[in-house]
Amino acid sequence: MKKILTMAALVCGLGMAHAANPLFAPLYTADPAVLVDGGRVYLFTGRDEAEPEGKDYVMHEWRVFSSCDMVNWKDEGIPLKATTFAWAKGRAWASDIVKRNGKYWFYSTVEHATVPGFSVGVAVSDSPTGPFVDARGSALITNDMTKQTDIAWDDIDPGVFVDDDGQAYLYWGNTVLKYAKLKANMTELDGPIQAVPVANFVEAPYLHKRKVGGKGLYYLSYSQHFPEETAYMTGPSPVGPWSPQGVVMERNTKTKTIHQAFFDFNGRSYVAYHNAELPGGGEFRRSVAVEEFSYRADGTIPFIHQTKAGPRANPSAACKK
Ligand code: FUB
């Protein structure tokens, strides 16, 4: 089946599409998450299936695409669906992925079937392209575990990060930013859920780290305001204290969300995000895109403009074909 999809995709230009933003036409995709592994970049997305006049997200599955050069992308299929989580009602919203001890851990938003509201599940696989299975058999975070707001969608958008000392952190949230440590098994929280006051925070928290001036600098990026723009803060540890650094990507014109993921691949730096610039795109028919950028010498991120051209070719000699 996967082979047939790949052939079909080749014919319609998806299987090894030339990178020009937005990526992955004719699919509508959203909420990028990125893993670099074996010299190859794996870009995970949600899939928007709303009709042109749709009034809400229709999202049942996640997709994964991979590239050795940021220009040619291979459709790796559907690594998991909302139905992978038997306790979920559906709604395959934003996700994030990390590799630990040779396994791939996928944290994702889904609506819970019995605990009202959205929740976070964790799935695991031996391969970045799946198939993934539910790692717990139950939600990791449910709406009733957090009390800062009454809204049903405040426990969405997990962003996972494993620090060099092996400690894993999960950030998530809508309206209120939250985080918790994860145990080494990656399937249990390790300590209390902490709320982080961030002015204008909406959603899509994403933690990454770089070495700047010989020291680790932590970047916590997120969507702020609505319609959303991408902002970030920096800090000396995975839990701050955080210094606001401002806006790095402008809001979209055809959808109110933007959902970023920062990553380095083969010596260059990138941000993945979504807009709705594919033909027929709109609020619930979004499309993932990628931009290359360079950090300033002091580690700060410059304002990044959305482009139609997308990244330059960056062939990775280490890429496992
Ligand atoms: O895709 C559904 C929701 O829209 C995500 O969870 C948010 O980040 C926003 O992009």
Short mmCIF file of C-alpha atoms and ligand atoms in Angstrom, two decimals:
data_model
loop_
_atom_site.label_atom_id
_atom_site.label_comp_id
_atom_site.label_asym_id
_atom_site.label_seq_id
_atom_site.Cartn_x
_atom_site.Cartn_y
_atom_site.Cartn_z
CA MET A 1 0.00 0.00 0.00
CA LYS A 2 2.81 2.37 0.98
CA LYS A 3 4.61 1.60 -2.31
CA ILE A 4 1.46 2.46 -4.27
CA LEU A 5 1.10 5.72 -2.37
CA THR A 6 4.71 6.58 -3.09
CA MET A 7 4.27 5.86 -6.81
CA ALA A 8 1.08 7.90 -6.90
CA ALA A 9 2.85 10.66 -5.07
CA LEU A 10 5.72 10.60 -7.55
CA VAL A 11 3.29 11.00 -10.41
CA CYS A 12 1.59 13.98 -8.79
CA GLY A 13 4.85 15.48 -7.59
CA LEU A 14 4.60 14.65 -3.87
CA GLY A 15 7.02 11.73 -3.39
CA MET A 16 10.21 13.61 -4.25
CA ALA A 17 8.78 17.10 -4.49
CA HIS A 18 11.06 20.01 -5.18
CA ALA A 19 11.15 22.24 -2.14
CA ALA A 20 9.21 25.36 -2.80
CA ASN A 21 7.05 26.69 -0.03
CA PRO A 22 4.57 25.48 0.95
CA LEU A 23 5.74 21.86 0.93
CA PHE A 24 3.86 18.60 0.36
CA ALA A 25 1.19 19.65 -2.16
CA PRO A 26 -1.46 18.49 -2.78
CA LEU A 27 -1.84 17.56 0.91
CA TYR A 28 -2.84 20.22 3.40
CA THR A 29 -0.53 19.86 6.40
CA ALA A 30 -0.05 21.69 9.70
CA ASP A 31 1.80 21.76 13.03
CA PRO A 32 5.31 20.67 11.98
CA ALA A 33 7.60 18.70 14.30
CA VAL A 34 11.13 17.81 13.28
CA LEU A 35 13.65 15.09 14.10
CA VAL A 36 17.14 14.86 12.60
CA ASP A 37 18.42 11.28 12.71
CA GLY A 38 21.04 9.40 10.71
CA GLY A 39 21.86 12.54 8.74
CA ARG A 40 18.27 12.71 7.50
CA VAL A 41 15.60 15.20 8.48
CA TYR A 42 12.15 13.82 9.34
CA LEU A 43 9.35 16.35 9.22
CA PHE A 44 6.11 15.28 10.93
CA THR A 45 2.86 17.09 10.25
CA GLY A 46 -0.79 16.90 11.06
CA ARG A 47 -3.08 16.59 8.05
CA ASP A 48 -5.91 19.08 7.44
CA GLU A 49 -8.86 17.36 5.76
CA ALA A 50 -11.52 20.06 6.12
CA GLU A 51 -13.70 20.83 3.10
CA PRO A 52 -13.09 24.26 1.48
CA GLU A 53 -15.97 25.82 3.43
CA GLY A 54 -15.20 23.85 6.63
CA LYS A 55 -15.66 25.63 9.94
CA ASP A 56 -13.35 23.50 12.11
CA TYR A 57 -10.26 21.32 11.94
CA VAL A 58 -10.71 17.85 10.47
CA MET A 59 -7.56 16.00 11.50
CA HIS A 60 -7.32 12.21 11.81
CA GLU A 61 -3.67 11.33 11.25
CA TRP A 62 -0.09 12.47 11.28
CA ARG A 63 2.21 12.33 8.25
CA VAL A 64 5.99 12.08 7.99
CA PHE A 65 8.25 13.25 5.16
CA SER A 66 12.04 12.93 5.03
CA SER A 67 14.88 14.61 3.19
CA CYS A 68 18.65 14.32 2.78
CA ASP A 69 19.03 17.82 1.39
CA MET A 70 16.04 20.02 2.36
CA VAL A 71 14.97 20.14 -1.30
CA ASN A 72 13.83 16.64 -2.21
CA TRP A 73 11.23 15.21 0.17
CA LYS A 74 10.10 11.60 0.40
CA ASP A 75 6.58 10.83 1.55
CA GLU A 76 7.11 8.28 4.34
CA GLY A 77 3.39 7.77 4.87
CA ILE A 78 1.22 7.75 8.00
CA PRO A 79 3.24 6.83 11.12
CA LEU A 80 0.17 6.91 13.38
CA LYS A 81 -3.41 8.10 13.61
CA ALA A 82 -5.59 9.42 16.40
CA THR A 83 -7.05 5.88 16.54
CA THR A 84 -3.59 4.65 17.67
CA PHE A 85 -4.76 5.91 21.08
CA ALA A 86 -7.75 3.65 21.91
CA TRP A 87 -8.81 6.03 24.72
CA ALA A 88 -9.04 9.04 22.36
CA LYS A 89 -12.09 10.38 20.54
CA GLY A 90 -10.02 11.70 17.62
CA ARG A 91 -8.50 15.04 16.57
CA ALA A 92 -4.86 14.51 15.66
CA TRP A 93 -3.62 17.98 16.56
CA ALA A 94 -0.05 19.14 17.16
CA SER A 95 2.77 16.80 18.12
CA ASP A 96 6.49 16.60 18.80
CA ILE A 97 9.08 13.82 18.62
CA VAL A 98 12.39 12.92 20.24
CA LYS A 99 14.80 9.95 20.06
CA ARG A 100 15.97 8.32 23.27
CA ASN A 101 17.82 5.03 23.81
CA GLY A 102 17.25 3.97 20.20
CA LYS A 103 13.48 4.51 20.37
CA TYR A 104 11.38 7.29 18.93
CA TRP A 105 8.88 8.97 21.28
CA PHE A 106 5.97 10.84 19.74
CA TYR A 107 3.92 13.16 21.98
CA SER A 108 0.63 14.26 20.52
CA THR A 109 -2.56 16.14 21.14
CA VAL A 110 -5.84 14.21 20.87
CA GLU A 111 -9.31 14.70 22.29
CA HIS A 112 -10.04 12.30 25.14
CA ALA A 113 -13.07 10.01 24.83
CA THR A 114 -14.06 9.99 28.50
CA VAL A 115 -12.25 12.86 30.24
CA PRO A 116 -13.79 16.01 28.74
CA GLY A 117 -11.29 18.06 26.75
CA PHE A 118 -8.01 17.59 24.98
CA SER A 119 -5.16 15.50 26.26
CA VAL A 120 -1.58 14.50 25.48
CA GLY A 121 -0.65 10.93 24.57
CA VAL A 122 2.73 9.32 23.93
CA ALA A 123 3.47 6.73 21.28
CA VAL A 124 6.70 4.84 20.60
CA SER A 125 8.38 3.19 17.64
CA ASP A 126 11.67 1.56 16.69
CA SER A 127 11.74 3.67 13.53
CA PRO A 128 11.14 7.40 12.94
CA THR A 129 8.69 6.47 10.19
CA GLY A 130 6.67 4.20 12.47
CA PRO A 131 4.49 2.39 12.94
CA PHE A 132 4.03 3.94 16.39
CA VAL A 133 2.08 2.23 19.18
CA ASP A 134 0.52 3.75 22.28
CA ALA A 135 3.32 3.68 24.89
CA ARG A 136 1.03 3.85 27.97
CA GLY A 137 -2.46 2.70 27.03
CA SER A 138 -3.75 5.89 28.65
CA ALA A 139 -3.28 9.63 28.33
CA LEU A 140 -0.15 11.19 29.82
CA ILE A 141 -1.95 14.48 30.51
CA THR A 142 -5.71 15.03 30.72
CA ASN A 143 -7.69 18.26 30.98
CA ASP A 144 -8.67 17.53 34.59
CA MET A 145 -5.00 17.52 35.66
CA THR A 146 -4.67 21.26 35.09
CA LYS A 147 -6.87 23.91 36.69
CA GLN A 148 -5.45 27.24 35.51
CA THR A 149 -8.26 27.78 32.98
CA ASP A 150 -11.73 26.32 32.33
CA ILE A 151 -11.17 25.83 28.62
CA ALA A 152 -11.21 22.33 27.15
CA TRP A 153 -8.20 22.88 24.86
CA ASP A 154 -5.60 24.18 27.32
CA ASP A 155 -3.68 20.86 27.37
CA ILE A 156 -2.53 20.73 23.75
CA ASP A 157 0.66 21.15 21.72
CA PRO A 158 3.33 19.09 23.49
CA GLY A 159 6.95 20.07 22.89
CA VAL A 160 9.46 17.49 24.15
CA PHE A 161 13.15 18.04 24.86
CA VAL A 162 15.89 15.80 26.31
CA ASP A 163 18.81 17.71 27.79
CA ASP A 164 22.45 16.61 27.60
CA ASP A 165 22.24 15.28 31.18
CA GLY A 166 19.41 12.95 30.13
CA GLN A 167 16.59 14.85 31.87
CA ALA A 168 13.53 15.09 29.63
CA TYR A 169 11.04 17.97 29.73
CA LEU A 170 7.57 18.31 28.27
CA TYR A 171 6.15 21.78 27.62
CA TRP A 172 2.57 22.21 26.44
CA GLY A 173 -0.47 24.42 26.72
CA ASN A 174 -2.93 26.85 25.24
CA THR A 175 -3.52 30.20 26.98
CA VAL A 176 -1.37 29.01 29.92
CA LEU A 177 2.12 27.62 29.30
CA LYS A 178 2.93 24.53 31.38
CA TYR A 179 5.78 22.07 31.74
CA ALA A 180 6.72 18.96 33.66
CA LYS A 181 9.79 16.76 33.84
CA LEU A 182 9.52 13.30 32.33
CA LYS A 183 10.91 10.14 33.89
CA ALA A 184 13.64 8.31 31.97
CA ASN A 185 11.00 5.87 30.71
CA MET A 186 9.48 8.83 28.79
CA THR A 187 5.95 7.69 29.65
CA GLU A 188 5.43 9.25 33.11
CA LEU A 189 5.63 12.74 34.53
CA ASP A 190 8.43 13.17 37.06
CA GLY A 191 7.13 15.76 39.51
CA PRO A 192 4.45 18.42 39.51
CA ILE A 193 3.05 20.33 36.56
CA GLN A 194 4.40 23.90 36.60
CA ALA A 195 2.71 26.91 35.01
CA VAL A 196 4.96 29.56 33.43
CA PRO A 197 3.59 33.10 33.22
CA VAL A 198 4.21 34.39 29.68
CA ALA A 199 2.42 37.53 28.44
CA ASN A 200 0.27 36.95 25.35
CA PHE A 201 1.12 33.22 25.19
CA VAL A 202 -1.34 31.28 23.04
CA GLU A 203 0.12 27.85 22.15
CA ALA A 204 2.83 25.80 20.37
CA PRO A 205 5.66 25.87 22.96
CA TYR A 206 8.89 24.44 21.55
CA LEU A 207 12.17 24.06 23.49
CA HIS A 208 15.56 23.75 21.83
CA LYS A 209 19.16 24.36 22.90
CA ARG A 210 22.35 25.61 21.26
CA LYS A 211 25.86 26.35 22.40
CA VAL A 212 26.50 30.12 22.46
CA GLY A 213 29.79 31.53 23.79
CA GLY A 214 30.74 28.09 25.12
CA LYS A 215 27.54 27.78 27.19
CA GLY A 216 24.20 26.10 26.57
CA LEU A 217 21.47 28.60 25.65
CA TYR A 218 17.85 27.41 25.81
CA TYR A 219 15.23 28.76 23.42
CA LEU A 220 11.53 28.54 24.26
CA SER A 221 9.52 29.59 21.21
CA TYR A 222 5.73 29.79 21.00
CA SER A 223 2.76 31.41 19.28
CA GLN A 224 1.51 34.66 20.78
CA HIS A 225 -1.59 36.83 20.14
CA PHE A 226 -4.37 35.68 17.82
CA PRO A 227 -3.93 35.71 14.84
CA GLU A 228 -0.65 34.22 15.90
CA GLU A 229 2.93 35.36 15.45
CA THR A 230 6.01 33.41 16.48
CA ALA A 231 7.88 34.75 19.51
CA TYR A 232 10.62 33.31 21.70
CA MET A 233 12.47 33.68 24.97
CA THR A 234 15.94 32.53 25.99
CA GLY A 235 17.24 31.24 29.28
CA PRO A 236 20.21 29.57 30.96
CA SER A 237 18.33 26.35 31.78
CA PRO A 238 15.44 24.30 30.34
CA VAL A 239 13.14 25.93 32.91
CA GLY A 240 14.38 29.51 32.61
CA PRO A 241 14.45 32.13 33.99
CA TRP A 242 13.23 33.34 30.61
CA SER A 243 14.12 36.61 28.87
CA PRO A 244 11.63 37.62 26.16
CA GLN A 245 13.36 38.10 22.79
CA GLY A 246 10.45 39.26 20.65
CA VAL A 247 8.74 38.25 17.44
CA VAL A 248 10.59 36.30 14.74
CA MET A 249 7.84 35.47 12.27
CA GLU A 250 4.91 37.53 11.08
CA ARG A 251 1.31 36.37 11.35
CA ASN A 252 -0.32 34.60 8.41
CA THR A 253 -2.97 36.20 6.25
CA LYS A 254 -5.04 33.09 5.39
CA THR A 255 -4.98 31.26 8.72
CA LYS A 256 -4.75 32.52 12.30
CA THR A 257 -2.30 29.82 13.44
CA ILE A 258 1.41 29.38 12.59
CA HIS A 259 3.01 26.66 14.85
CA GLN A 260 6.83 26.67 14.54
CA ALA A 261 9.61 24.10 15.05
CA PHE A 262 13.28 25.16 15.07
CA PHE A 263 16.00 22.72 14.05
CA ASP A 264 19.55 22.42 12.74
CA PHE A 265 20.37 20.10 9.85
CA ASN A 266 23.75 19.50 8.21
CA GLY A 267 25.31 22.69 9.60
CA ARG A 268 22.44 25.07 8.82
CA SER A 269 19.50 26.38 10.85
CA TYR A 270 15.83 26.21 9.92
CA VAL A 271 12.34 26.93 11.14
CA ALA A 272 9.33 24.89 10.01
CA TYR A 273 5.88 26.48 10.37
CA HIS A 274 2.56 26.51 8.58
CA ASN A 275 0.66 29.05 6.54
CA ALA A 276 -2.27 28.46 4.18
CA GLU A 277 -0.69 29.42 0.89
CA LEU A 278 -1.42 26.28 -1.14
CA PRO A 279 -4.20 26.76 -3.72
CA GLY A 280 -7.52 26.20 -1.95
CA GLY A 281 -5.89 26.82 1.42
CA GLY A 282 -7.59 28.49 4.37
CA GLU A 283 -8.08 28.54 8.12
CA PHE A 284 -8.53 24.76 8.33
CA ARG A 285 -6.58 23.86 5.15
CA ARG A 286 -3.04 24.81 6.09
CA SER A 287 0.35 24.00 4.59
CA VAL A 288 3.76 23.44 6.15
CA ALA A 289 6.74 25.46 4.92
CA VAL A 290 10.41 25.77 5.93
CA GLU A 291 12.82 28.72 6.01
CA GLU A 292 16.58 28.74 6.47
CA PHE A 293 18.10 31.42 8.72
CA SER A 294 21.33 32.20 10.59
CA TYR A 295 21.52 32.92 14.31
CA ARG A 296 23.27 36.17 15.19
CA ALA A 297 26.67 35.94 16.93
CA ASP A 298 25.00 36.57 20.30
CA GLY A 299 22.67 33.62 19.71
CA THR A 300 19.53 35.64 19.02
CA ILE A 301 17.22 34.77 16.13
CA PRO A 302 16.71 37.41 13.41
CA PHE A 303 13.25 38.20 12.05
CA ILE A 304 12.52 35.44 9.54
CA HIS A 305 10.48 36.28 6.45
CA GLN A 306 8.25 33.68 4.86
CA THR A 307 9.39 32.87 1.31
CA LYS A 308 7.99 30.95 -1.62
CA ALA A 309 11.48 29.69 -2.59
CA GLY A 310 12.15 27.77 0.64
CA PRO A 311 15.59 26.52 1.68
CA ARG A 312 18.67 26.10 -0.53
CA ALA A 313 19.88 22.57 -1.27
CA ASN A 314 21.90 21.24 1.69
CA PRO A 315 22.96 17.69 0.77
CA SER A 316 24.00 15.66 3.80
CA ALA A 317 26.89 13.23 3.23
CA ALA A 318 25.84 11.41 6.42
CA CYS A 319 22.33 10.79 5.11
CA LYS A 320 21.18 7.19 5.31
CA LYS A 321 19.30 6.61 2.07
O1 FUB B 1 -3.84 22.01 14.36
C1 FUB B 1 -4.70 22.21 15.45
C2 FUB B 1 -4.18 23.28 16.37
O2 FUB B 1 -4.02 24.49 15.66
C3 FUB B 1 -2.80 23.01 16.94
O3 FUB B 1 -2.81 22.12 18.02
C4 FUB B 1 -2.34 24.40 17.27
O4 FUB B 1 -0.97 24.52 17.47
C5 FUB B 1 -2.82 25.16 16.05
O5 FUB B 1 -1.91 25.07 14.99
#
